[in-house]
């Protein structure tokens, strides 16, 4: 638990870190408890459709179908957060494993993995994502698998580079000469030393996945109406933005504050761990 | 040196070939084929068979891949069954529009990003840096479709200075295209500037801390010469690769921006192609984007190789 404590103090040391982390916690907590907090059903329509501005009954007004905007915004991040978090775990697991293996084994394994990565990096993943969803439907499992696969590619490169720095260290050599097995070395010597890099990268990739997920639902591929989702809400309400601003602004604020929060947290974490994040390659 | 360049070229070609195989297989694995998508409800019995034999979809997959690849080599992208037109006709002008959009954003954004990055590094942790870096995080994280929508509502609807969405034919003359793309270019530039600026800043900070800069300042070089002649060129070297990767990565963002602004480019075309299951078109666009990515990467590799003598003696950096 000591290391968790260190990470937390690191983040909380800076003002932007405190702000970012509280943003993220707020959104995650809200996603967990919002079904019991919302004032209305997410799909119940009001009879007073022509009164769409904010009022005492509907604090953020109604959307064009007469549904409560506040309710839908509070619920709108749940699917996005769940899908992207699980996809981040998946990406971290497979990408981290392949990268560490490539860095540790070197030679043939390294060559095969890295050339494969080069190929998948060149494929425009947004088009692929759309294609997969158009074919297999927007089932959350499909989304998690595809997002997890494509965003894991970056982890491979990163984990490999970090491992290459570690394998030459004396303690790895010592473990090898003690006769420890590959997996023991991977988990007890290398993983603890590349963990920081992977952790910061996970946070970043989580925010990119949120960007991708909301872009998908903005394009109409992410979630199926009437499920509330920020991207979808923005897409459907932005046409009426000049008439009713709240149905667009509220989900915009929600989505942006979550992503900014994640980024500020990651930045603060990277700074406190002495890692430099801004030179990292994007994909 | 020549050998190194040849190696890079060979790798790029192999990657391109592998991508074409992966793209082909991926589209092949999807349930349904182009004829089913084309005929829709009527896709059964004789009609389906006729369509398949007409477009040679009844041949085995490897044969069709060879035919496709053969056409690509000769510059023939193939035929869209759904749209009943050569793909080159459909893609041509839209591809040009996307290139115009991307290039304008790059021409505007890259110098600005380098300038801001250098300023932020020089005034590290001071007022100027905090402002620039803070705004950069904001631009980087807010999704393009939000920035775009906000820009439309402020400049298009509220102030009424600029057209909110782009209304033009795909094959409009270049001048007309340029007059239409102010807002989409700004949207793209904001994201790009933020990413590149952060890289330049870090790399500049590292360089400013290095021995030769210290040496220069001890020698009494004026600050502007030290920065412009010694620090900045060295700081930009590692950034070149990252900039190329970034630009390629932003292609995903182009897709969203084009939809937001109704811009007739390749991104919006690909969304439409996917929506009406025009597999041949999707394949062609995916391959086109992949080749842009590969050539940008190759270009950046070669530029760094030419500018940085330290790399020339090593074997490829992977």
XYZ file of C-alpha atoms in Angstrom:
601
model
C 0.000 0.000 0.000
C 3.001 2.184 0.485
C 3.459 2.726 -3.241
C -0.181 3.763 -3.670
C 0.376 6.287 -0.934
C 3.446 7.617 -2.757
C 1.528 7.949 -6.011
C -1.302 9.802 -4.301
C 0.971 12.268 -2.527
C 2.718 12.802 -5.851
C -0.502 13.721 -7.583
C -1.770 15.814 -4.697
C 1.468 17.789 -4.493
C 0.474 20.124 -7.297
C -2.629 22.235 -7.596
C -3.466 20.958 -11.077
C -3.070 17.387 -9.845
C -5.500 17.966 -6.978
C -7.969 19.584 -9.328
C -7.607 16.832 -11.955
C -7.934 13.953 -9.527
C -11.016 15.428 -7.893
C -12.563 15.844 -11.358
C -11.938 12.202 -12.189
C -13.182 10.959 -8.817
C -16.280 13.105 -9.101
C -17.135 11.637 -12.505
C -16.444 8.043 -11.508
C -18.490 8.384 -8.315
C -21.290 10.081 -10.202
C -21.290 7.268 -12.756
C -21.631 4.750 -9.928
C -24.452 6.415 -8.012
C -26.257 8.519 -10.634
C -29.103 6.005 -11.258
C -30.280 6.659 -7.670
C -29.726 10.418 -7.839
C -31.386 11.469 -11.069
C -34.607 13.441 -10.699
C -36.346 11.859 -13.734
C -36.367 8.757 -15.920
C -33.823 9.169 -18.713
C -36.473 8.528 -21.391
C -39.544 10.071 -19.798
C -40.895 12.971 -21.815
C -42.442 16.074 -20.376
C -45.772 17.374 -21.670
C -44.467 20.925 -21.816
C -42.199 20.486 -24.781
C -42.393 24.099 -25.854
C -40.858 25.245 -22.590
C -37.315 24.071 -23.100
C -35.285 26.566 -21.064
C -34.088 25.946 -17.509
C -36.855 25.986 -14.907
C -37.377 24.957 -11.302
C -38.587 21.507 -12.330
C -35.916 20.993 -14.976
C -32.720 22.750 -13.896
C -30.976 22.413 -17.228
C -34.099 22.470 -19.355
C -35.485 19.851 -21.718
C -34.116 18.492 -24.965
C -36.073 18.519 -28.222
C -37.964 15.383 -27.235
C -38.915 16.877 -23.865
C -36.484 14.812 -21.811
C -34.706 16.231 -18.776
C -31.204 17.334 -19.795
C -29.722 17.171 -16.293
C -30.866 13.566 -15.869
C -29.438 12.521 -19.197
C -26.134 14.293 -18.610
C -25.721 12.652 -15.215
C -26.283 9.246 -16.783
C -24.505 10.049 -20.052
C -21.001 9.118 -19.000
C -21.714 5.704 -17.515
C -21.341 3.593 -20.620
C -18.410 5.636 -21.927
C -16.506 5.397 -18.642
C -17.175 1.678 -18.178
C -16.280 0.710 -21.747
C -13.127 2.825 -21.904
C -11.898 1.746 -18.455
C -12.241 -1.931 -19.302
C -10.667 -1.324 -22.705
C -7.752 0.455 -21.019
C -7.193 -2.564 -18.760
C -7.291 -4.858 -21.781
C -4.890 -2.658 -23.751
C -2.516 -2.379 -20.797
C -2.516 -6.136 -20.277
C -1.844 -7.313 -23.801
C 0.252 -4.341 -24.890
C 2.324 -4.352 -21.732
C 2.879 -8.106 -21.929
C 3.913 -8.090 -25.605
C 6.143 -5.066 -25.114
C 7.934 -6.490 -22.088
C 8.376 -9.813 -23.868
C 9.771 -8.064 -26.942
C 12.179 -6.021 -24.856
C 13.245 -8.904 -22.645
C 13.583 -11.652 -25.247
C 15.003 -9.473 -28.002
C 16.114 -11.034 -31.275
C 13.466 -12.903 -33.264
C 10.566 -12.291 -30.871
C 11.333 -8.594 -30.799
C 11.601 -8.344 -34.563
C 8.325 -10.179 -35.209
C 6.354 -8.192 -32.631
C 7.694 -4.809 -33.696
C 7.146 -5.353 -37.426
C 3.592 -6.453 -36.659
C 3.124 -3.284 -34.625
C 4.401 -1.170 -37.526
C 1.718 -2.627 -39.770
C -1.115 -1.996 -37.347
C 0.127 1.521 -36.621
C -0.244 2.349 -40.296
C -3.879 1.249 -40.442
C -6.283 4.150 -39.890
C -7.890 2.799 -36.749
C -10.845 5.175 -36.736
C -12.046 3.728 -40.031
C -11.476 0.236 -38.720
C -13.368 0.973 -35.543
C -16.301 2.280 -37.563
C -16.153 -0.724 -39.863
C -16.163 -3.226 -37.014
C -19.021 -1.468 -35.259
C -21.016 -1.148 -38.472
C -20.682 -4.879 -38.946
C -20.889 -6.398 -35.481
C -23.082 -3.736 -33.891
C -22.211 -1.398 -31.068
C -22.304 -4.023 -28.354
C -20.113 -2.846 -25.432
C -18.081 -6.060 -25.650
C -17.237 -5.377 -29.293
C -16.249 -1.808 -28.411
C -14.045 -2.947 -25.531
C -12.271 -5.533 -27.670
C -11.585 -3.227 -30.628
C -10.621 -0.186 -28.562
C -8.494 -2.395 -26.322
C -6.741 -3.913 -29.300
C -5.939 -0.708 -31.155
C -4.922 1.312 -28.119
C -2.744 -1.541 -26.852
C -0.360 -1.047 -29.776
C 1.129 2.051 -28.188
C 1.708 0.151 -24.951
C 3.818 -2.391 -26.832
C 6.241 0.260 -28.044
C 6.375 1.983 -24.698
C 6.747 -1.160 -22.595
C 9.458 -2.391 -24.932
C 11.420 0.839 -24.684
C 11.094 0.879 -20.892
C 12.103 -2.784 -20.647
C 15.176 -2.204 -22.788
C 16.332 0.307 -20.183
C 15.787 -2.167 -17.374
C 17.162 -5.454 -18.766
C 20.702 -4.160 -18.813
C 20.623 -3.370 -15.101
C 22.683 -5.418 -12.655
C 19.752 -6.718 -10.637
C 18.292 -8.413 -13.713
C 21.656 -9.995 -14.393
C 21.791 -11.067 -10.755
C 18.363 -12.651 -10.990
C 19.373 -14.436 -14.156
C 22.534 -15.811 -12.615
C 20.582 -16.921 -9.553
C 18.817 -19.121 -12.080
C 15.366 -17.620 -11.765
C 12.784 -18.458 -14.413
C 11.650 -16.068 -17.131
C 8.312 -15.316 -15.499
C 9.833 -14.700 -12.121
C 12.211 -12.183 -13.690
C 9.448 -10.559 -15.717
C 7.125 -10.099 -12.765
C 9.535 -9.479 -9.915
C 12.375 -7.581 -11.556
C 11.110 -5.912 -14.716
C 7.436 -5.209 -14.120
C 7.961 -3.186 -10.900
C 10.453 -1.024 -12.771
C 8.355 -0.276 -15.841
C 5.149 0.077 -13.829
C 5.355 3.851 -13.452
C 5.678 4.457 -17.180
C 2.797 2.117 -17.945
C 0.625 3.704 -15.272
C 0.992 7.222 -16.652
C 0.444 5.948 -20.170
C -2.716 4.124 -19.075
C -4.183 7.351 -17.785
C -3.369 9.071 -21.075
C -4.777 6.264 -23.135
C -7.911 6.235 -21.048
C -8.494 9.860 -21.992
C -7.791 9.157 -25.687
C -10.216 6.268 -25.614
C -12.840 8.538 -24.115
C -12.174 10.927 -26.994
C -12.540 8.093 -29.497
C -15.648 6.684 -27.837
C -17.391 10.037 -27.711
C -16.372 10.726 -31.315
C -17.916 7.389 -32.281
C -21.182 8.173 -30.563
C -21.084 11.663 -32.036
C -20.909 10.039 -35.466
C -23.848 7.843 -34.508
C -21.893 4.606 -34.108
C -21.302 4.497 -30.361
C -24.468 3.867 -28.388
C -28.010 3.259 -29.494
C -30.645 5.872 -28.659
C -32.433 6.410 -26.315
C -29.498 5.435 -24.090
C -28.106 8.708 -22.763
C -24.554 9.405 -23.898
C -22.605 12.671 -24.030
C -21.376 12.346 -27.601
C -24.794 11.384 -28.870
C -26.467 14.172 -26.897
C -24.117 16.755 -28.385
C -24.655 15.397 -31.884
C -28.442 15.494 -31.670
C -28.784 18.803 -29.820
C -26.137 20.858 -31.607
C -28.479 21.546 -34.525
C -30.725 23.502 -32.148
C -27.873 25.125 -30.310
C -28.910 28.669 -31.188
C -32.372 27.996 -29.736
C -31.455 25.910 -26.722
C -27.893 25.996 -25.467
C -28.119 23.822 -22.356
C -28.757 20.446 -24.030
C -25.416 20.935 -25.840
C -23.421 22.792 -23.224
C -24.052 20.493 -20.274
C -22.779 17.261 -21.894
C -19.905 19.271 -23.412
C -18.858 20.483 -19.977
C -19.223 17.001 -18.513
C -17.147 15.278 -21.191
C -14.456 17.960 -21.359
C -14.055 18.199 -17.598
C -13.551 14.446 -17.316
C -10.933 14.333 -20.073
C -9.133 17.427 -18.801
C -9.206 15.939 -15.299
C -7.575 12.730 -16.492
C -4.894 14.669 -18.347
C -4.080 16.926 -15.417
C -3.832 13.873 -13.155
C -1.557 12.101 -15.598
C 0.619 15.199 -15.950
C 0.943 15.610 -12.189
C 1.706 11.911 -11.796
C 4.339 12.007 -14.526
C 5.948 15.059 -12.991
C 6.099 13.556 -9.520
C 7.521 10.287 -10.860
C 10.118 12.167 -12.869
C 8.791 10.878 -16.185
C 8.470 13.178 -19.086
C 5.246 12.623 -20.830
C 5.130 15.205 -23.564
C 7.792 13.614 -25.749
C 5.895 10.343 -25.876
C 4.788 9.208 -29.290
C 1.061 9.398 -29.656
C 0.194 5.995 -30.972
C 24.279 5.984 -45.645
C 22.766 4.981 -48.989
C 22.282 1.500 -47.632
C 20.395 2.894 -44.649
C 18.098 4.900 -46.893
C 17.505 1.866 -49.088
C 16.666 -0.176 -46.003
C 14.101 2.382 -44.865
C 12.515 2.389 -48.314
C 12.349 -1.382 -48.377
C 10.740 -1.487 -44.928
C 8.179 1.096 -45.984
C 7.269 -0.935 -49.064
C 6.966 -4.157 -47.078
C 4.788 -2.432 -44.488
C 2.577 -1.036 -47.212
C 2.169 -4.489 -48.741
C 1.382 -6.030 -45.360
C -1.186 -3.313 -44.668
C -2.886 -4.038 -47.983
C -3.126 -7.725 -47.015
C -4.491 -6.922 -43.547
C -7.036 -4.476 -44.948
C -8.143 -6.997 -47.563
C -8.468 -9.827 -45.052
C -10.319 -7.658 -42.541
C -12.918 -6.609 -45.094
C -13.073 -10.208 -46.323
C -13.851 -11.474 -42.793
C -16.846 -9.193 -42.390
C -20.127 -10.970 -42.977
C -21.844 -10.133 -46.261
C -20.225 -9.002 -49.503
C -20.496 -5.993 -51.767
C -23.260 -7.565 -53.864
C -25.437 -8.265 -50.841
C -24.919 -4.686 -49.708
C -25.702 -3.403 -53.205
C -28.868 -5.449 -53.747
C -30.125 -5.094 -50.174
C -33.549 -6.768 -49.801
C -33.307 -8.311 -53.263
C -30.059 -10.124 -52.480
C -31.096 -13.724 -53.136
C -31.164 -16.427 -55.777
C -30.297 -15.699 -59.387
C -29.947 -11.963 -58.960
C -27.242 -12.372 -56.333
C -25.411 -14.973 -58.412
C -25.510 -12.734 -61.476
C -24.150 -9.773 -59.570
C -21.384 -11.872 -58.043
C -20.272 -13.341 -61.352
C -20.460 -9.937 -63.039
C -18.080 -8.435 -60.492
C -16.083 -11.664 -60.141
C -16.911 -11.985 -56.461
C -17.379 -15.749 -56.972
C -13.636 -16.191 -57.436
C -11.574 -17.371 -54.455
C -10.197 -14.611 -52.188
C -6.471 -14.945 -53.088
C -7.288 -14.509 -56.777
C -9.305 -11.402 -56.030
C -6.533 -10.026 -53.844
C -4.011 -10.485 -56.651
C -6.311 -8.771 -59.104
C -6.888 -5.896 -56.664
C -3.183 -5.526 -55.914
C -2.370 -5.699 -59.608
C -4.800 -2.863 -60.283
C -3.348 -0.808 -57.425
C 0.141 -1.126 -58.863
C -1.141 0.271 -62.129
C -2.857 3.109 -60.262
C -6.324 1.620 -60.684
C -8.197 1.631 -57.380
C -11.013 -0.485 -58.758
C -14.735 -0.045 -59.067
C -17.394 0.746 -56.492
C -20.260 -1.684 -57.024
C -22.543 0.316 -54.774
C -21.904 3.641 -56.445
C -21.319 2.121 -59.886
C -18.344 4.380 -60.599
C -14.567 4.010 -60.698
C -13.220 4.614 -57.186
C -10.639 7.068 -58.488
C -13.482 9.375 -59.629
C -15.175 9.226 -56.234
C -12.060 9.673 -54.137
C -10.071 12.077 -56.332
C -11.473 15.515 -55.555
C -12.393 14.626 -51.980
C -8.852 13.505 -51.329
C -7.647 16.814 -52.716
C -9.979 18.654 -50.331
C -8.666 16.752 -47.322
C -5.086 17.443 -48.368
C -5.903 21.155 -48.665
C -7.452 21.084 -45.197
C -4.559 19.175 -43.637
C -1.862 21.216 -45.358
C -3.401 24.541 -44.366
C -3.609 23.391 -40.763
C 0.005 22.197 -40.893
C 1.330 25.372 -42.554
C -0.454 27.480 -39.974
C 0.076 25.214 -36.994
C 3.648 23.928 -37.117
C 5.466 27.310 -37.063
C 3.071 28.575 -34.409
C 3.630 25.440 -32.335
C 7.417 25.763 -32.588
C 7.270 29.424 -31.599
C 4.986 28.788 -28.631
C 6.970 25.738 -27.559
C 10.208 27.689 -27.596
C 8.668 30.559 -25.629
C 7.202 28.174 -23.075
C 10.577 26.476 -22.647
C 12.489 29.741 -22.318
C 10.105 31.038 -19.682
C 9.684 27.671 -18.027
C 7.319 27.647 -15.017
C 6.806 31.373 -15.357
C 3.652 33.223 -16.307
C 4.016 32.794 -20.098
C 4.693 29.065 -19.837
C 1.812 28.468 -17.459
C -0.604 30.209 -19.786
C 0.640 28.504 -22.946
C 0.804 25.050 -21.376
C -2.548 25.469 -19.682
C -4.308 26.472 -22.880
C -2.495 23.652 -24.703
C -3.910 21.034 -22.320
C -7.331 22.516 -22.886
C -7.014 22.416 -26.698
C -5.551 18.947 -26.651
C -8.212 17.357 -24.508
C -11.445 18.951 -25.597
C -12.782 16.766 -28.419
C -12.703 18.229 -31.945
C -16.439 17.998 -32.308
C -16.888 20.199 -29.238
C -14.348 22.806 -30.381
C -15.888 22.750 -33.835
C -19.431 23.148 -32.552
C -18.409 25.980 -30.267
C -16.580 27.754 -33.098
C -19.623 27.404 -35.331
C -21.939 28.803 -32.702
C -19.671 31.741 -31.881
C -18.387 32.776 -35.320
C -21.110 31.327 -37.490
C -24.317 31.873 -35.547
C -23.630 34.454 -32.866
C -21.257 36.872 -34.597
C -22.148 35.812 -38.119
C -18.660 36.474 -39.476
C -18.026 33.165 -41.179
C -20.164 30.452 -42.715
C -20.950 27.878 -40.031
C -20.846 24.835 -42.236
C -19.240 24.239 -45.589
C -21.673 24.135 -48.465
C -19.848 23.327 -51.664
C -19.432 20.681 -54.320
C -16.619 18.207 -53.835
C -14.932 19.352 -57.052
C -15.119 23.091 -56.386
C -12.080 25.128 -57.545
C -9.248 25.521 -55.050
C -9.960 29.188 -54.341
C -13.526 28.403 -53.357
C -12.331 25.585 -51.111
C -9.862 27.896 -49.381
C -12.496 30.524 -48.691
C -14.670 27.899 -47.022
C -12.276 26.242 -44.654
C -11.399 28.876 -42.066
C -13.276 27.269 -39.179
C -12.339 23.632 -39.913
C -8.684 24.674 -40.250
C -8.803 26.512 -36.921
C -10.339 23.468 -35.241
C -7.622 21.167 -36.566
C -4.853 23.673 -35.890
C -5.799 24.061 -32.230
C -5.331 20.344 -31.543
C -2.185 20.101 -33.631
C -0.525 23.164 -32.114
C -1.199 21.863 -28.617
C 0.394 18.464 -29.269
C 3.451 19.708 -31.148
C 3.995 22.652 -28.811
C 4.279 20.306 -25.831
C 6.885 18.219 -27.605
C 8.928 21.216 -28.682
C 8.775 22.571 -25.145
C 10.116 19.394 -23.554
C 12.791 18.857 -26.122
C 13.844 22.506 -25.866
C 14.048 22.279 -22.067
C 16.325 19.251 -22.384
C 18.555 21.036 -24.881
C 18.733 24.239 -22.830
C 20.072 22.150 -19.960
C 22.818 20.599 -22.076
C 26.503 21.381 -21.893
C 26.940 23.109 -25.214
C 24.296 25.712 -24.385
C 25.998 26.375 -21.070
C 29.277 26.636 -22.934
C 27.765 29.123 -25.358
C 26.409 31.314 -22.637
C 29.721 31.213 -20.760
C 31.433 32.271 -23.962
C 29.172 35.307 -23.938
C 27.002 34.559 -26.967
C 23.987 36.846 -27.166
C 20.856 35.120 -25.916
C 18.978 35.323 -29.224
C 21.850 33.679 -31.130
C 22.133 30.990 -28.539
C 18.448 30.209 -28.819
C 17.917 30.586 -32.552
C 21.192 29.170 -33.864
C 22.161 26.558 -31.326
C 19.309 25.435 -29.134
C 16.283 25.498 -31.428
C 17.681 23.469 -34.365
C 18.862 20.794 -31.962
C 15.564 20.799 -30.137
C 13.616 20.376 -33.352
C 15.497 17.286 -34.481
C 13.804 14.793 -32.181
C 10.525 16.607 -32.737
C 10.454 15.958 -36.491
C 9.532 12.295 -36.148
C 6.928 13.071 -33.550
C 5.435 15.794 -35.700
C 5.073 13.369 -38.614
C 3.455 10.760 -36.401
C 1.173 13.406 -34.979
C 0.002 14.605 -38.334
C -0.811 11.051 -39.320
C -2.586 10.510 -36.034
C -4.652 13.614 -36.556
C -6.170 11.991 -39.635
C -8.578 10.343 -37.212
C -9.531 13.808 -36.036
C -9.948 14.991 -39.615
C -12.729 12.473 -39.971
C -14.736 14.053 -37.150
C -13.945 17.626 -38.193
C -15.157 16.943 -41.725
C -18.434 15.555 -40.413
C -18.924 18.506 -38.054
C -18.374 21.065 -40.796
C -20.024 19.046 -43.553
C -16.736 19.271 -45.471
C -16.561 17.124 -48.613
C -13.314 15.346 -47.815
C -12.098 11.802 -47.542
C -13.005 11.455 -43.864
C -16.681 12.142 -44.347
C -16.595 9.954 -47.438
C -15.276 7.064 -45.386
C -18.060 7.469 -42.815
C -20.607 7.416 -45.624
C -18.920 4.444 -47.269
C -19.069 2.493 -44.034
C -22.663 3.484 -43.391
C -23.768 2.086 -46.749
C -21.330 -0.810 -46.724
C -19.349 0.125 -49.803
C -16.494 -2.240 -48.993
C -14.351 -1.466 -52.038
C -14.412 2.227 -51.196
C -13.552 1.590 -47.535
C -10.641 -0.594 -48.608
C -9.313 2.043 -50.963
C -9.578 4.867 -48.391
C -7.978 2.776 -45.650
C -5.077 1.932 -47.923
C -4.731 5.542 -49.029
C -4.559 6.763 -45.430
C -2.106 4.026 -44.518
C 0.168 5.007 -47.383
C 0.065 8.643 -46.277
C 1.075 7.544 -42.799
C 3.891 5.375 -44.098
C 5.253 8.018 -46.450
C 5.134 10.736 -43.788
C 7.034 8.447 -41.469
C 9.570 7.617 -44.125
C 9.963 11.283 -44.950
C 10.541 12.176 -41.301
C 13.044 9.335 -40.942
C 15.002 10.531 -43.944
C 14.965 14.172 -42.833
C 16.256 13.282 -39.378
C 18.863 11.069 -40.968
C 20.028 13.894 -43.201
C 20.057 16.506 -40.461
C 21.504 14.454 -37.640
C 24.981 13.088 -38.343
C 24.919 11.158 -35.069
C 22.340 8.718 -36.421
C 24.151 7.842 -39.613
C 26.674 5.466 -38.147
C 24.136 3.395 -36.241
C 22.009 0.693 -37.685
C 18.309 1.531 -37.977
C 16.829 2.729 -34.737
C 13.856 0.398 -35.070
